Tab-separated table of N, CA and C in Angstrom:
chain	number	residue	atom	x	y	z
A	1	UNK	N	-3.113	-20.993	-9.173
A	1	UNK	CA	-2.024	-20.257	-7.665
A	1	UNK	C	-1.077	-22.010	-7.534
A	2	UNK	N	0.011	-21.857	-7.685
A	2	UNK	CA	0.558	-23.305	-7.288
A	2	UNK	C	1.124	-22.331	-5.605
A	3	UNK	N	1.342	-24.534	-5.241
A	3	UNK	CA	2.024	-24.385	-3.346
A	3	UNK	C	3.127	-23.153	-4.433
A	4	UNK	N	4.055	-23.668	-4.296
A	4	UNK	CA	5.572	-22.563	-5.035
A	4	UNK	C	4.585	-22.087	-5.124
A	5	UNK	N	4.257	-20.914	-5.464
A	5	UNK	CA	3.917	-19.498	-5.813
A	5	UNK	C	3.561	-19.046	-4.704
A	6	UNK	N	2.712	-19.735	-3.632
A	6	UNK	CA	2.048	-19.244	-2.185
A	6	UNK	C	3.260	-19.399	-1.043
A	7	UNK	N	4.420	-19.808	-0.855
A	7	UNK	CA	5.973	-20.499	-0.694
A	7	UNK	C	5.958	-18.991	-1.302
A	8	UNK	N	6.889	-18.644	-2.056
A	8	UNK	CA	7.399	-17.281	-2.592
A	8	UNK	C	6.707	-16.046	-2.888
A	9	UNK	N	5.303	-16.239	-2.474
A	9	UNK	CA	4.619	-15.537	-1.870
A	9	UNK	C	5.035	-14.952	-0.833
A	10	UNK	N	4.705	-15.387	-0.081
A	10	UNK	CA	5.139	-15.696	1.901
A	10	UNK	C	6.660	-15.517	2.221
A	11	UNK	N	7.850	-15.415	0.758
A	11	UNK	CA	8.790	-14.968	1.204
A	11	UNK	C	9.293	-13.910	0.969
A	12	UNK	N	8.487	-13.296	-0.181
A	12	UNK	CA	8.689	-11.892	-0.390
A	12	UNK	C	7.988	-11.212	0.628
A	13	UNK	N	6.871	-11.861	0.862
A	13	UNK	CA	5.787	-10.962	2.525
A	13	UNK	C	6.992	-10.638	3.317
A	14	UNK	N	7.777	-11.570	4.152
A	14	UNK	CA	8.005	-11.913	4.613
A	14	UNK	C	9.490	-10.832	5.413
A	15	UNK	N	10.209	-11.486	4.430
A	15	UNK	CA	12.099	-10.243	3.630
A	15	UNK	C	11.223	-8.343	3.520
A	16	UNK	N	9.890	-8.748	2.908
A	16	UNK	CA	9.330	-7.452	2.927
A	16	UNK	C	9.147	-6.535	4.666
A	17	UNK	N	8.327	-7.123	5.358
A	17	UNK	CA	8.109	-7.056	6.707
A	17	UNK	C	9.428	-6.519	7.722
A	18	UNK	N	10.545	-7.146	6.915
A	18	UNK	CA	11.962	-7.570	7.576
A	18	UNK	C	12.390	-6.546	7.280
A	19	UNK	N	12.204	-5.197	5.657
A	19	UNK	CA	12.455	-4.537	6.091
A	19	UNK	C	11.973	-2.802	6.508
A	20	UNK	N	10.202	-3.278	6.511
A	20	UNK	CA	9.746	-2.377	7.226
A	20	UNK	C	10.150	-2.197	9.374
A	21	UNK	N	10.480	-3.455	9.502
A	21	UNK	CA	11.468	-3.869	10.920
A	21	UNK	C	11.821	-3.359	11.270
A	22	UNK	N	13.197	-2.882	10.171
A	22	UNK	CA	14.468	-2.443	10.411
A	22	UNK	C	13.981	-1.047	10.102
A	23	UNK	N	12.795	-0.644	10.014
A	23	UNK	CA	12.964	0.928	9.783
A	23	UNK	C	12.816	2.202	11.089
A	24	UNK	N	13.696	3.146	11.588
A	24	UNK	CA	13.924	3.725	12.880
A	24	UNK	C	12.209	3.488	13.141
A	25	UNK	N	11.850	3.611	14.560
A	25	UNK	CA	10.807	3.624	14.678
A	25	UNK	C	10.053	4.962	14.631
A	26	UNK	N	9.623	6.647	14.173
A	26	UNK	CA	8.463	7.066	13.268
A	26	UNK	C	7.902	6.927	11.932
A	27	UNK	N	9.375	5.350	11.046
A	27	UNK	CA	9.129	5.646	9.767
A	27	UNK	C	7.742	4.399	10.312
A	28	UNK	N	8.587	3.361	10.610
A	28	UNK	CA	7.592	2.564	11.067
A	28	UNK	C	5.996	2.194	12.008
A	29	UNK	N	6.173	3.652	12.301
A	29	UNK	CA	4.168	4.602	12.617
A	29	UNK	C	3.548	4.478	11.515
A	30	UNK	N	4.722	5.334	10.824
A	30	UNK	CA	3.776	5.372	10.071
A	30	UNK	C	2.942	5.092	8.410
A	31	UNK	N	4.717	4.096	8.700
A	31	UNK	CA	4.669	2.869	7.392
A	31	UNK	C	3.350	1.806	7.683
A	32	UNK	N	3.372	1.948	8.593
A	32	UNK	CA	2.022	1.411	9.280
A	32	UNK	C	0.806	1.832	9.294
A	33	UNK	N	0.720	3.077	9.558
A	33	UNK	CA	-0.573	3.829	8.996
A	33	UNK	C	-0.658	3.535	7.977
A	34	UNK	N	0.239	3.919	6.813
A	34	UNK	CA	-0.671	3.877	5.521
A	34	UNK	C	-0.435	2.681	4.666
A	35	UNK	N	-0.232	1.555	5.715
A	35	UNK	CA	-0.616	-0.046	4.897
A	35	UNK	C	-1.878	-0.202	5.321
A	36	UNK	N	-2.191	0.263	6.729
A	36	UNK	CA	-4.434	0.049	6.457
A	36	UNK	C	-4.709	1.284	6.035
A	37	UNK	N	-3.879	2.020	6.121
A	37	UNK	CA	-5.067	3.110	4.778
A	37	UNK	C	-4.507	2.492	3.213
A	38	UNK	N	-4.166	1.864	3.052
A	38	UNK	CA	-3.567	1.553	1.065
A	38	UNK	C	-4.788	0.678	1.223
A	39	UNK	N	-4.659	-0.192	2.263
A	39	UNK	CA	-5.638	-1.914	2.679
A	39	UNK	C	-6.963	-1.263	2.029
A	40	UNK	N	-7.765	-0.475	3.210
A	40	UNK	CA	-9.158	0.328	2.899
A	40	UNK	C	-9.100	0.229	2.107
A	41	UNK	N	-9.084	1.879	1.046
A	41	UNK	CA	-8.537	2.272	-0.267
A	41	UNK	C	-8.043	2.630	-1.104
A	42	UNK	N	-7.069	1.443	-1.292
A	42	UNK	CA	-5.622	1.491	-2.056
A	42	UNK	C	-6.432	0.252	-3.353
A	43	UNK	N	-5.164	0.522	-4.201
A	43	UNK	CA	-5.428	-0.280	-5.869
A	43	UNK	C	-6.090	-1.240	-5.679
A	44	UNK	N	-6.366	-2.008	-5.947
A	44	UNK	CA	-6.601	-3.561	-6.518
A	44	UNK	C	-5.360	-4.809	-7.029
A	45	UNK	N	-4.154	-3.561	-7.260
A	45	UNK	CA	-2.954	-4.118	-6.957
A	45	UNK	C	-1.756	-4.298	-6.186
A	46	UNK	N	-2.768	-3.525	-4.873
A	46	UNK	CA	-1.921	-3.270	-3.827
A	46	UNK	C	-1.157	-4.752	-3.406
A	47	UNK	N	-1.761	-6.024	-3.051
A	47	UNK	CA	-0.674	-6.300	-2.279
A	47	UNK	C	0.408	-7.789	-3.335
A	48	UNK	N	0.267	-7.121	-4.589
A	48	UNK	CA	1.402	-7.844	-5.741
A	48	UNK	C	1.853	-6.722	-6.294
A	49	UNK	N	1.600	-5.510	-6.206
A	49	UNK	CA	1.925	-4.499	-6.783
A	49	UNK	C	3.621	-3.656	-6.806
A	50	UNK	N	3.736	-2.797	-6.697
A	50	UNK	CA	5.098	-1.960	-6.568
A	50	UNK	C	5.063	-1.407	-5.109
A	51	UNK	N	4.071	-0.911	-5.165
A	51	UNK	CA	3.588	0.324	-4.376
A	51	UNK	C	4.022	0.286	-2.596
A	52	UNK	N	4.034	-0.885	-1.980
A	52	UNK	CA	4.497	-0.761	-0.666
A	52	UNK	C	6.023	-1.396	-0.637
A	53	UNK	N	6.403	-1.920	-2.088
A	53	UNK	CA	7.701	-2.321	-2.048
A	53	UNK	C	8.558	-0.883	-1.845
A	54	UNK	N	8.110	0.570	-3.158
A	54	UNK	CA	8.632	1.429	-3.817
A	54	UNK	C	8.257	2.293	-1.782
A	55	UNK	N	7.675	2.326	-1.429
A	55	UNK	CA	7.326	2.903	0.184
A	55	UNK	C	8.812	2.649	0.921
A	56	UNK	N	8.218	1.194	1.012
A	56	UNK	CA	10.123	0.862	1.986
A	56	UNK	C	10.913	1.852	1.407
A	57	UNK	N	10.730	1.876	-0.227
A	57	UNK	CA	12.580	2.534	-0.551
A	57	UNK	C	12.136	3.803	-0.151
A	58	UNK	N	11.566	4.482	-0.691
A	58	UNK	CA	11.192	5.936	-0.461
A	58	UNK	C	11.870	5.949	1.510
A	59	UNK	N	11.201	5.013	2.479
A	59	UNK	CA	11.309	5.814	3.403
A	59	UNK	C	13.117	4.594	3.397
A	60	UNK	N	13.632	4.273	3.262
A	60	UNK	CA	14.944	3.688	3.563
A	60	UNK	C	15.975	5.270	3.333
A	61	UNK	N	15.815	5.182	2.169
A	61	UNK	CA	16.477	6.496	1.271
A	61	UNK	C	16.175	7.646	2.560
A	62	UNK	N	14.796	7.695	3.488
A	62	UNK	CA	14.923	9.072	3.754
A	62	UNK	C	15.678	9.490	5.302
A	63	UNK	N	15.503	8.008	5.980
A	63	UNK	CA	16.270	7.493	6.627
A	63	UNK	C	17.363	7.847	7.183
A	64	UNK	N	18.332	7.466	5.632
A	64	UNK	CA	19.078	7.056	5.162
A	64	UNK	C	20.047	8.699	5.870
A	65	UNK	N	19.217	9.745	4.621
A	65	UNK	CA	19.864	10.430	4.889
A	65	UNK	C	19.529	11.584	5.729
A	66	UNK	N	18.726	11.420	7.324
A	66	UNK	CA	18.622	12.124	8.125
A	66	UNK	C	17.275	12.718	8.064
A	67	UNK	N	16.719	12.663	7.122
A	67	UNK	CA	15.340	13.951	7.786
A	67	UNK	C	14.051	12.403	8.640
A	68	UNK	N	13.068	13.612	8.361
A	68	UNK	CA	12.010	12.399	9.550
A	68	UNK	C	11.114	12.496	8.312
A	69	UNK	N	10.497	11.205	9.245
A	69	UNK	CA	9.319	10.654	7.713
A	69	UNK	C	8.862	11.405	7.002
A	70	UNK	N	7.925	13.055	8.599
A	70	UNK	CA	7.105	13.800	8.478
A	70	UNK	C	7.703	15.056	7.549
A	71	UNK	N	8.904	14.972	7.207
A	71	UNK	CA	9.305	16.264	5.895
A	71	UNK	C	9.354	15.406	4.817
A	72	UNK	N	9.378	14.077	4.308
A	72	UNK	CA	9.277	13.370	3.598
A	72	UNK	C	7.438	13.732	3.290
A	73	UNK	N	6.576	13.074	3.563
A	73	UNK	CA	5.948	12.766	2.812
A	73	UNK	C	4.430	13.487	3.525
A	74	UNK	N	5.065	14.833	4.746
A	74	UNK	CA	4.337	15.529	5.083
A	74	UNK	C	3.123	15.446	5.933
A	75	UNK	N	2.608	16.315	6.478
A	75	UNK	CA	1.201	16.135	7.776
A	75	UNK	C	0.218	15.063	7.730
A	76	UNK	N	0.043	15.534	6.284
A	76	UNK	CA	-1.168	14.300	5.826
A	76	UNK	C	-0.918	13.662	5.440
A	77	UNK	N	-0.765	11.671	6.126
A	77	UNK	CA	-0.758	10.802	5.719
A	77	UNK	C	-1.901	10.050	4.566
A	78	UNK	N	-2.575	11.056	5.165
A	78	UNK	CA	-3.391	9.987	3.913
A	78	UNK	C	-3.084	10.589	2.283
A	79	UNK	N	-3.595	12.048	2.635
A	79	UNK	CA	-3.525	13.113	1.325
A	79	UNK	C	-2.215	12.803	0.206
A	80	UNK	N	-0.703	12.202	1.070
A	80	UNK	CA	0.147	11.759	1.034
A	80	UNK	C	-0.201	10.118	0.096
A	81	UNK	N	-0.942	9.163	1.081
A	81	UNK	CA	-1.672	7.873	0.337
A	81	UNK	C	-2.280	8.317	-1.297
A	82	UNK	N	-3.815	9.249	-0.996
A	82	UNK	CA	-4.978	8.871	-2.761
A	82	UNK	C	-3.265	9.486	-3.201
A	83	UNK	N	-2.610	10.324	-3.436
A	83	UNK	CA	-1.190	10.849	-4.653
A	83	UNK	C	-1.082	9.881	-5.199
A	84	UNK	N	-0.057	9.055	-4.020
A	84	UNK	CA	0.367	8.068	-4.496
A	84	UNK	C	-0.895	7.629	-5.519
A	85	UNK	N	-1.969	6.757	-5.443
A	85	UNK	CA	-3.198	6.377	-5.670
A	85	UNK	C	-3.611	6.674	-6.997
A	86	UNK	N	-3.344	7.684	-6.893
A	86	UNK	CA	-4.595	8.639	-8.031
A	86	UNK	C	-5.062	7.903	-9.199
A	87	UNK	N	-3.929	7.371	-9.608
A	87	UNK	CA	-4.135	6.888	-11.118
A	87	UNK	C	-4.576	5.282	-11.599
A	88	UNK	N	-4.896	5.105	-10.289
A	88	UNK	CA	-4.803	2.843	-10.034
A	88	UNK	C	-5.650	3.234	-9.645
A	89	UNK	N	-7.017	1.991	-10.612
A	89	UNK	CA	-8.131	1.558	-9.929
A	89	UNK	C	-8.501	0.756	-8.514
A	90	UNK	N	-9.543	1.304	-7.777
A	90	UNK	CA	-9.349	0.999	-6.627
A	90	UNK	C	-10.744	0.010	-6.430
A	91	UNK	N	-10.380	-1.372	-5.778
A	91	UNK	CA	-11.745	-1.170	-5.124
A	91	UNK	C	-13.143	-0.673	-5.034
A	92	UNK	N	-13.309	0.289	-4.829
A	92	UNK	CA	-14.398	1.232	-4.558
A	92	UNK	C	-14.592	1.480	-6.023
A	93	UNK	N	-14.108	2.085	-7.166
A	93	UNK	CA	-13.773	2.483	-8.659
A	93	UNK	C	-14.679	1.365	-8.859
A	94	UNK	N	-14.353	-0.172	-8.569
A	94	UNK	CA	-14.886	-1.712	-9.832
A	94	UNK	C	-16.436	-1.387	-9.121
A	95	UNK	N	-16.633	-1.112	-7.349
A	95	UNK	CA	-17.749	-2.029	-7.080
A	95	UNK	C	-19.160	-0.386	-7.420
A	96	UNK	N	-18.129	0.583	-7.482
A	96	UNK	CA	-19.386	2.582	-7.958
A	96	UNK	C	-19.445	1.536	-9.363
A	97	UNK	N	-18.132	1.327	-10.245
A	97	UNK	CA	-18.903	0.872	-11.720
A	97	UNK	C	-19.785	-0.557	-11.657
A	98	UNK	N	-19.839	-1.470	-11.105
A	98	UNK	CA	-20.915	-2.514	-11.061
A	98	UNK	C	-22.265	-2.187	-10.311
A	99	UNK	N	-22.338	-0.901	-9.751
A	99	UNK	CA	-23.664	-0.032	-9.562
A	99	UNK	C	-24.163	0.559	-10.544
A	100	UNK	N	-23.577	1.374	-11.348
A	100	UNK	CA	-23.419	2.479	-12.595
A	100	UNK	C	-24.508	1.039	-13.283
A	101	UNK	N	-23.270	0.722	-13.958
A	101	UNK	CA	-23.651	-1.244	-14.728
A	101	UNK	C	-25.454	-0.978	-14.802
A	102	UNK	N	-25.419	-1.923	-13.448
A	102	UNK	CA	-26.286	-2.993	-12.762
A	102	UNK	C	-27.515	-1.788	-12.977
A	103	UNK	N	-27.622	-0.523	-12.616
A	103	UNK	CA	-29.058	0.786	-12.623
A	103	UNK	C	-28.873	1.112	-13.902
A	104	UNK	N	-27.511	0.612	-14.898
A	104	UNK	CA	-28.071	1.266	-16.680
A	104	UNK	C	-28.758	-0.023	-17.087
A	105	UNK	N	-28.642	-1.484	-16.327
A	105	UNK	CA	-29.715	-2.059	-17.287
A	105	UNK	C	-30.363	-2.983	-16.670
A	106	UNK	N	-30.925	-2.370	-15.362
A	106	UNK	CA	-32.389	-2.373	-14.669
A	106	UNK	C	-33.451	-1.149	-15.074
A	107	UNK	N	-32.559	0.238	-15.683
A	107	UNK	CA	-33.455	0.956	-16.612
A	107	UNK	C	-33.273	1.266	-15.441
A	108	UNK	N	-33.390	2.137	-14.126
A	108	UNK	CA	-33.461	2.894	-13.553
A	108	UNK	C	-32.542	3.980	-13.175
């Protein structure tokens, strides 16, 4: 990764955060909770992938149509997030695979 890639990544992240800041307060709060949850259990490609910008797109559309954030995602934020990442490999999956492989090679 070159310096230019790092600078470009920072610019993209700042633009993303500016979009989040422009959301209504209830949307920002839920987005913050979703982001925390996804960074804990989310997919491996979360920082560089399309998931977080896609959520902001979805929230911008919902806010523009006058819907409340919980009308869009339901009352269980974690379940909504789990649905978004259900087919994506997570760090937990990779860790579990490494344990399984390691246990298989040691004969246990």
